[in-house]
Coordinates of C-alpha atoms and ligand atoms in Angstrom, one line a residue:
M1 CA -64.3 -31.6 47.4
D2 CA -65.0 -29.4 50.2
F3 CA -66.6 -26.2 49.9
L4 CA -63.5 -23.9 50.3
A5 CA -61.7 -26.3 47.7
Q6 CA -64.2 -25.8 45.5
V7 CA -64.0 -21.7 45.8
N8 CA -60.1 -22.0 45.1
E9 CA -61.1 -23.7 42.4
F10 CA -64.0 -21.4 41.2
E11 CA -60.9 -18.3 41.8
A12 CA -58.5 -19.7 39.9
A13 CA -60.6 -20.7 37.0
A14 CA -62.4 -17.3 36.4
L15 CA -59.6 -15.5 36.6
L16 CA -58.1 -17.4 34.0
A17 CA -61.1 -17.0 32.2
I18 CA -61.2 -13.1 32.5
Q19 CA -57.7 -12.5 31.9
T20 CA -57.4 -14.3 28.6
A21 CA -60.6 -13.1 26.9
G22 CA -59.4 -11.4 24.1
D23 CA -62.6 -10.0 23.3
T24 CA -66.2 -8.3 24.5
V25 CA -67.8 -11.7 23.4
A26 CA -65.2 -14.0 25.1
L27 CA -65.1 -11.7 28.2
E28 CA -69.1 -11.9 28.3
Q29 CA -68.7 -15.9 28.1
A30 CA -66.8 -15.4 31.5
R31 CA -69.1 -13.1 33.2
I32 CA -71.9 -15.9 32.0
E33 CA -70.1 -18.7 32.9
F34 CA -69.1 -17.8 36.6
L35 CA -70.7 -14.7 37.8
G36 CA -74.1 -15.2 35.5
A37 CA -77.2 -14.5 38.4
K38 CA -78.9 -17.4 36.7
N39 CA -76.7 -20.4 36.1
G40 CA -73.5 -19.0 37.2
R41 CA -70.7 -21.2 39.5
L42 CA -70.5 -18.5 42.0
R43 CA -74.5 -18.6 42.4
D44 CA -74.1 -22.6 42.8
L45 CA -71.1 -22.2 45.1
Q46 CA -73.4 -19.3 47.3
G47 CA -76.4 -22.0 47.2
S48 CA -74.1 -24.3 48.8
L49 CA -73.0 -21.4 51.3
G50 CA -76.4 -21.2 52.7
Q51 CA -76.4 -25.1 53.2
A52 CA -73.0 -25.0 55.7
P53 CA -73.2 -26.2 59.1
R54 CA -73.6 -23.7 61.2
E55 CA -70.3 -23.6 62.4
N56 CA -68.4 -23.4 59.4
K57 CA -70.3 -20.4 57.9
P58 CA -68.2 -17.6 59.2
L59 CA -64.8 -18.9 57.5
W60 CA -66.5 -19.9 54.6
G61 CA -68.4 -16.7 54.3
K62 CA -65.5 -14.2 54.8
R63 CA -63.6 -16.2 52.3
F64 CA -66.5 -16.6 49.3
N65 CA -67.0 -12.7 49.5
E66 CA -63.6 -12.3 49.1
V67 CA -63.5 -14.2 45.9
K68 CA -66.5 -12.8 44.8
A69 CA -65.2 -9.4 45.4
R70 CA -61.8 -10.1 43.8
V71 CA -63.5 -11.7 40.7
T72 CA -65.5 -9.1 40.4
N73 CA -63.0 -6.9 40.2
A74 CA -60.9 -8.5 37.7
W75 CA -64.0 -8.6 35.0
E76 CA -64.6 -4.6 35.1
A77 CA -61.0 -4.5 35.5
R78 CA -60.8 -6.4 31.8
K79 CA -64.3 -4.7 30.7
A80 CA -62.5 -1.8 30.7
A81 CA -59.1 -2.4 29.2
L82 CA -61.1 -3.7 26.3
A83 CA -63.2 -0.9 25.6
Q84 CA -60.0 1.4 25.6
P85 CA -57.3 -0.9 23.9
A86 CA -55.2 2.9 23.3
I87 CA -53.3 1.8 20.0
V88 CA -50.6 4.8 20.2
L89 CA -48.8 5.3 16.6
G90 CA -46.8 8.2 16.6
G91 CA -47.5 9.8 19.9
V92 CA -50.6 9.4 18.6
D93 CA -53.6 7.6 20.5
V94 CA -55.3 6.4 17.3
T95 CA -58.1 5.2 19.0
L96 CA -59.0 8.8 20.3
P97 CA -62.4 10.6 18.4
G98 CA -61.4 12.3 15.4
V99 CA -62.2 16.0 14.8
R100 CA -65.4 15.8 12.5
P101 CA -64.5 17.9 9.2
E102 CA -66.5 21.3 9.1
L103 CA -68.5 21.0 5.2
G104 CA -68.6 24.6 3.6
R105 CA -71.5 25.5 1.7
R106 CA -72.1 27.8 -1.4
H107 CA -72.3 31.4 -1.0
P108 CA -75.7 33.0 -0.8
L109 CA -75.1 35.3 -3.5
T110 CA -73.3 32.0 -5.6
Q111 CA -76.9 30.1 -5.0
T112 CA -78.8 33.2 -5.9
I113 CA -76.6 33.7 -9.2
A114 CA -77.1 29.8 -10.1
E115 CA -81.0 30.0 -9.7
F116 CA -81.1 33.3 -11.6
K117 CA -79.3 31.5 -14.3
E118 CA -82.0 28.8 -14.4
I119 CA -84.7 30.8 -13.8
M120 CA -84.0 33.0 -17.2
G121 CA -83.1 29.4 -18.7
R122 CA -86.3 28.3 -18.5
F123 CA -87.2 31.9 -20.3
G124 CA -85.3 31.1 -23.7
F125 CA -81.6 33.2 -21.9
T126 CA -78.4 31.7 -22.9
V127 CA -75.6 32.4 -19.9
V128 CA -72.5 34.1 -21.4
D129 CA -69.9 35.7 -19.3
G130 CA -67.4 39.1 -20.4
P131 CA -64.1 40.6 -18.7
E132 CA -64.1 42.4 -15.2
I133 CA -61.7 44.6 -16.9
E134 CA -63.1 46.5 -20.2
D135 CA -61.8 49.5 -22.3
E136 CA -63.7 52.9 -22.7
Y137 CA -65.2 51.6 -26.4
H138 CA -67.1 48.5 -24.8
N139 CA -67.9 50.3 -21.4
F140 CA -68.8 53.8 -22.6
E141 CA -68.5 54.6 -26.5
A142 CA -70.4 52.1 -27.8
L143 CA -73.4 51.9 -25.5
N144 CA -74.1 55.5 -26.8
I145 CA -71.8 57.4 -23.4
P146 CA -69.9 60.1 -24.8
P147 CA -66.7 61.6 -23.9
D148 CA -67.8 64.3 -22.1
H149 CA -70.5 62.3 -20.6
P150 CA -70.3 62.5 -16.9
A151 CA -70.7 58.8 -15.9
R152 CA -67.2 58.7 -17.4
D153 CA -66.1 61.6 -14.2
P154 CA -62.8 59.5 -13.4
L155 CA -64.2 59.7 -9.7
D156 CA -67.5 57.7 -10.4
N157 CA -65.4 54.7 -11.9
F158 CA -61.7 53.1 -11.3
Y159 CA -59.6 53.5 -13.6
L160 CA -56.8 51.4 -13.9
A161 CA -53.1 53.0 -13.5
A162 CA -52.7 55.5 -16.0
A163 CA -49.3 54.5 -16.2
G164 CA -50.0 51.6 -18.2
C165 CA -52.3 53.4 -20.5
T166 CA -49.9 55.6 -22.7
A167 CA -50.2 55.5 -26.2
D168 CA -48.3 52.6 -26.7
T169 CA -50.1 50.3 -24.6
G170 CA -53.6 51.3 -26.0
P171 CA -56.9 53.0 -24.6
A172 CA -57.7 53.5 -20.5
R173 CA -58.7 50.6 -19.2
L174 CA -61.2 50.7 -15.9
L175 CA -63.2 48.2 -13.5
R176 CA -66.7 47.8 -15.2
S177 CA -68.9 50.3 -13.9
Q178 CA -72.1 48.3 -15.5
T179 CA -72.7 44.6 -17.2
S180 CA -73.7 46.2 -20.1
T181 CA -70.5 46.5 -21.8
V182 CA -71.2 42.1 -22.2
Q183 CA -74.5 43.6 -24.7
I184 CA -71.9 44.8 -27.0
R185 CA -69.0 42.4 -26.8
I186 CA -72.3 39.6 -27.6
M187 CA -73.7 41.9 -30.2
E188 CA -70.3 42.7 -31.9
R189 CA -69.4 39.0 -32.7
N190 CA -72.7 37.4 -33.1
P191 CA -75.7 38.3 -35.7
P192 CA -79.3 38.4 -34.2
P193 CA -81.3 36.9 -33.0
I194 CA -79.7 37.2 -29.8
R195 CA -81.7 36.1 -26.2
I196 CA -78.4 36.2 -23.0
I197 CA -77.9 36.7 -20.1
S198 CA -74.5 37.5 -18.2
V199 CA -74.4 37.9 -14.5
G200 CA -71.3 39.2 -12.4
R201 CA -69.0 42.0 -10.5
V202 CA -69.2 45.5 -11.3
Y203 CA -67.2 48.5 -9.7
R204 CA -68.7 51.8 -8.6
P205 CA -66.5 54.3 -6.1
D206 CA -69.7 54.3 -4.4
T207 CA -70.3 54.8 -0.7
I208 CA -70.3 52.1 1.7
D209 CA -73.6 51.6 3.5
A210 CA -76.4 48.8 4.1
T211 CA -77.3 48.9 0.6
H212 CA -74.2 50.3 -1.5
S213 CA -70.9 48.7 -1.9
C214 CA -67.9 49.8 -4.0
M215 CA -68.5 46.2 -5.8
F216 CA -71.5 43.9 -6.2
H217 CA -73.7 42.0 -8.6
Q218 CA -75.5 42.5 -11.8
M219 CA -77.4 40.6 -14.0
E220 CA -77.3 41.8 -17.8
G221 CA -80.3 40.6 -19.8
L222 CA -80.2 41.4 -23.6
M223 CA -82.7 39.9 -25.8
V224 CA -82.5 41.9 -29.9
G225 CA -84.9 40.3 -33.0
A226 CA -87.5 41.4 -35.3
G227 CA -90.3 42.9 -33.9
V228 CA -89.2 42.7 -29.9
T229 CA -91.5 45.0 -27.7
M230 CA -91.0 46.6 -24.4
A231 CA -94.4 44.6 -23.9
E232 CA -92.3 41.2 -23.4
L233 CA -89.4 43.2 -21.3
K234 CA -92.3 43.9 -18.7
T235 CA -93.2 40.6 -18.5
V236 CA -90.0 39.0 -18.9
L237 CA -89.1 41.2 -16.3
R238 CA -92.0 40.7 -13.9
L239 CA -92.0 36.6 -14.4
F240 CA -88.2 36.5 -13.3
A241 CA -89.3 38.7 -10.5
R242 CA -92.5 36.3 -9.5
A243 CA -89.7 32.9 -10.0
Y244 CA -87.3 34.4 -7.7
L245 CA -89.4 35.8 -4.8
G246 CA -92.6 34.5 -4.6
H247 CA -96.2 35.9 -6.3
D248 CA -96.7 38.3 -3.8
V249 CA -94.2 40.5 -4.9
H250 CA -94.8 43.8 -7.6
I251 CA -92.8 45.1 -10.2
R252 CA -93.2 48.7 -11.1
F253 CA -91.7 50.8 -14.2
R254 CA -90.7 54.2 -13.7
P255 CA -89.7 56.2 -16.8
S256 CA -85.8 57.4 -16.4
F257 CA -82.7 57.6 -18.7
F258 CA -79.6 56.0 -19.9
P259 CA -77.5 56.6 -23.1
F260 CA -77.9 52.9 -24.4
T261 CA -82.0 52.5 -24.0
E262 CA -84.8 54.7 -25.3
P263 CA -87.4 54.5 -24.2
S264 CA -85.6 53.4 -20.4
V265 CA -87.6 52.7 -17.2
E266 CA -85.9 52.0 -13.9
V267 CA -87.4 49.2 -12.0
D268 CA -88.7 49.0 -8.5
M269 CA -90.3 45.9 -6.4
S270 CA -92.5 46.2 -3.4
M271 CA -90.9 45.3 -0.4
D272 CA -93.9 44.5 1.4
E273 CA -98.1 44.6 1.0
S274 CA -98.7 48.3 2.4
G275 CA -97.5 49.2 -1.8
E276 CA -95.8 52.5 -0.3
K277 CA -92.2 50.7 0.1
W278 CA -89.9 50.0 -2.9
L279 CA -86.8 49.5 -3.6
E280 CA -84.9 50.0 -7.4
I281 CA -83.2 47.3 -8.2
G282 CA -82.1 47.8 -11.9
G283 CA -83.0 49.8 -14.9
A284 CA -84.0 48.6 -18.4
G285 CA -85.5 50.0 -22.1
M286 CA -85.5 49.5 -25.8
V287 CA -81.7 48.8 -27.0
D288 CA -81.4 52.6 -28.3
P289 CA -81.0 52.4 -32.6
N290 CA -77.6 54.3 -32.2
V291 CA -76.5 50.6 -30.3
L292 CA -77.5 48.7 -32.5
T293 CA -76.0 50.5 -35.2
A294 CA -72.3 50.5 -33.7
V295 CA -72.2 47.0 -33.9
G296 CA -73.5 46.6 -37.1
Y297 CA -77.5 45.6 -36.8
D298 CA -79.9 47.5 -39.0
P299 CA -82.4 49.0 -36.5
E300 CA -85.0 49.3 -38.9
H301 CA -84.9 45.4 -39.3
V302 CA -84.2 44.2 -35.4
S303 CA -85.5 45.7 -32.2
G304 CA -84.4 44.8 -28.5
F305 CA -84.5 45.4 -25.0
A306 CA -81.9 45.1 -21.9
F307 CA -81.8 45.1 -18.7
G308 CA -79.6 45.0 -15.7
L309 CA -80.1 44.3 -11.5
G310 CA -78.5 44.2 -8.7
V311 CA -78.3 40.5 -7.8
E312 CA -77.5 41.3 -4.4
R313 CA -80.8 43.2 -3.8
F314 CA -82.7 40.6 -4.7
C315 CA -81.0 38.1 -2.5
M316 CA -81.5 40.5 0.7
R317 CA -85.1 40.7 -0.2
R318 CA -85.7 37.4 -0.2
H319 CA -83.4 36.2 2.8
R320 CA -84.4 39.1 5.0
I321 CA -80.8 40.5 5.2
P322 CA -80.7 44.0 6.5
D323 CA -77.0 44.7 5.3
I324 CA -75.7 44.4 2.1
R325 CA -71.8 44.2 3.6
L326 CA -73.2 40.7 5.0
F327 CA -72.0 39.2 2.1
Y328 CA -68.6 40.4 1.9
G329 CA -67.6 39.8 5.4
N330 CA -67.0 35.8 5.3
D331 CA -68.7 35.6 9.0
L332 CA -69.3 31.9 9.3
R333 CA -72.1 32.8 11.4
F334 CA -73.4 34.8 8.4
L335 CA -73.4 32.3 6.0
R336 CA -73.7 29.1 7.6
Q337 CA -77.3 30.4 7.4
F338 CA -77.9 29.4 4.1
Ligands
LIG401 N1 -76.4 49.7 -16.8 C1 -77.6 50.1 -16.4 C2 -77.2 50.6 -14.7 O1 -75.5 50.1 -14.3 C3 -78.7 49.1 -16.3 C4 -79.5 49.1 -17.7 C5 -78.7 47.9 -18.0 C6 -80.4 49.5 -17.8 C7 -79.9 47.6 -19.4 C8 -80.6 49.7 -19.2 C9 -80.3 48.6 -19.9 O2 -77.5 50.6 -14.2

């Protein structure tokens, strides 16, 4: 067979093999057979061309180059087609890459609350819940806060619409201003000993700024039994603060007053190593005998301590969050960092 016939035969066979290659494996086989740099048939033809008589070279060379380009182009085109098999279903190209779904995360406060519960669980405290809509008895009266006490001022509390609070529908209700309500609800229904925490929202019409919000979270703790002392209260709070914030945090207790504890303290945590910057994180004290009596306990036989801590402030110190409002803004750029 003369050279030109061989080239024609090569062209037909190569184009057929390329065009009928059903997948990339078949196409690669065709490439090796026809265009392969080592033993491919195109290379053999090139070898023959090299041996050709001088006078035939211009014509044969031209034809060779033409076929080489055509077969190579056919191979490129087939390769591109196999790489992008557009499968269109209902007007949608289902071979296009998909949109990766965004994974959510738990809110930093949710994470903090879970960790609080875990730490206090190790100290033997059981988690309980209470309602956010409370009556005056649990929010005030049973906590030794009498009717004329300034803490009951309507300007300092979120009372619910008076229309629902007639003599027929029962006493006034409000959004709880403290989680201490849960102390009463638990002791009413359970005899001592008690060792509980309760974490949840509280509501106060405070002026909103970097450290105040009209809704925030508290962790209430209550331990009642025979011979429970203030020393245990201080130890539990110290151990808790260190478990959550690390060993370099210091806790300080200042004498204070709450109607439902006696003696009472306010609790501060150190904000740095200077020993000068402190932030209040809550209140605590020994449960007032009047409170124990109100729930039917005998203050001659049992004593207890209680504390209420601000959840946000712990989380802010741990993560160096400068503004409490960031927790409630739902800005994903903030939330994604936790
Ligand atoms: N309930 C108090 C507050 O909201 C804190 C507190 C809890 C104080 C328990 C003493 C005992 O400020």
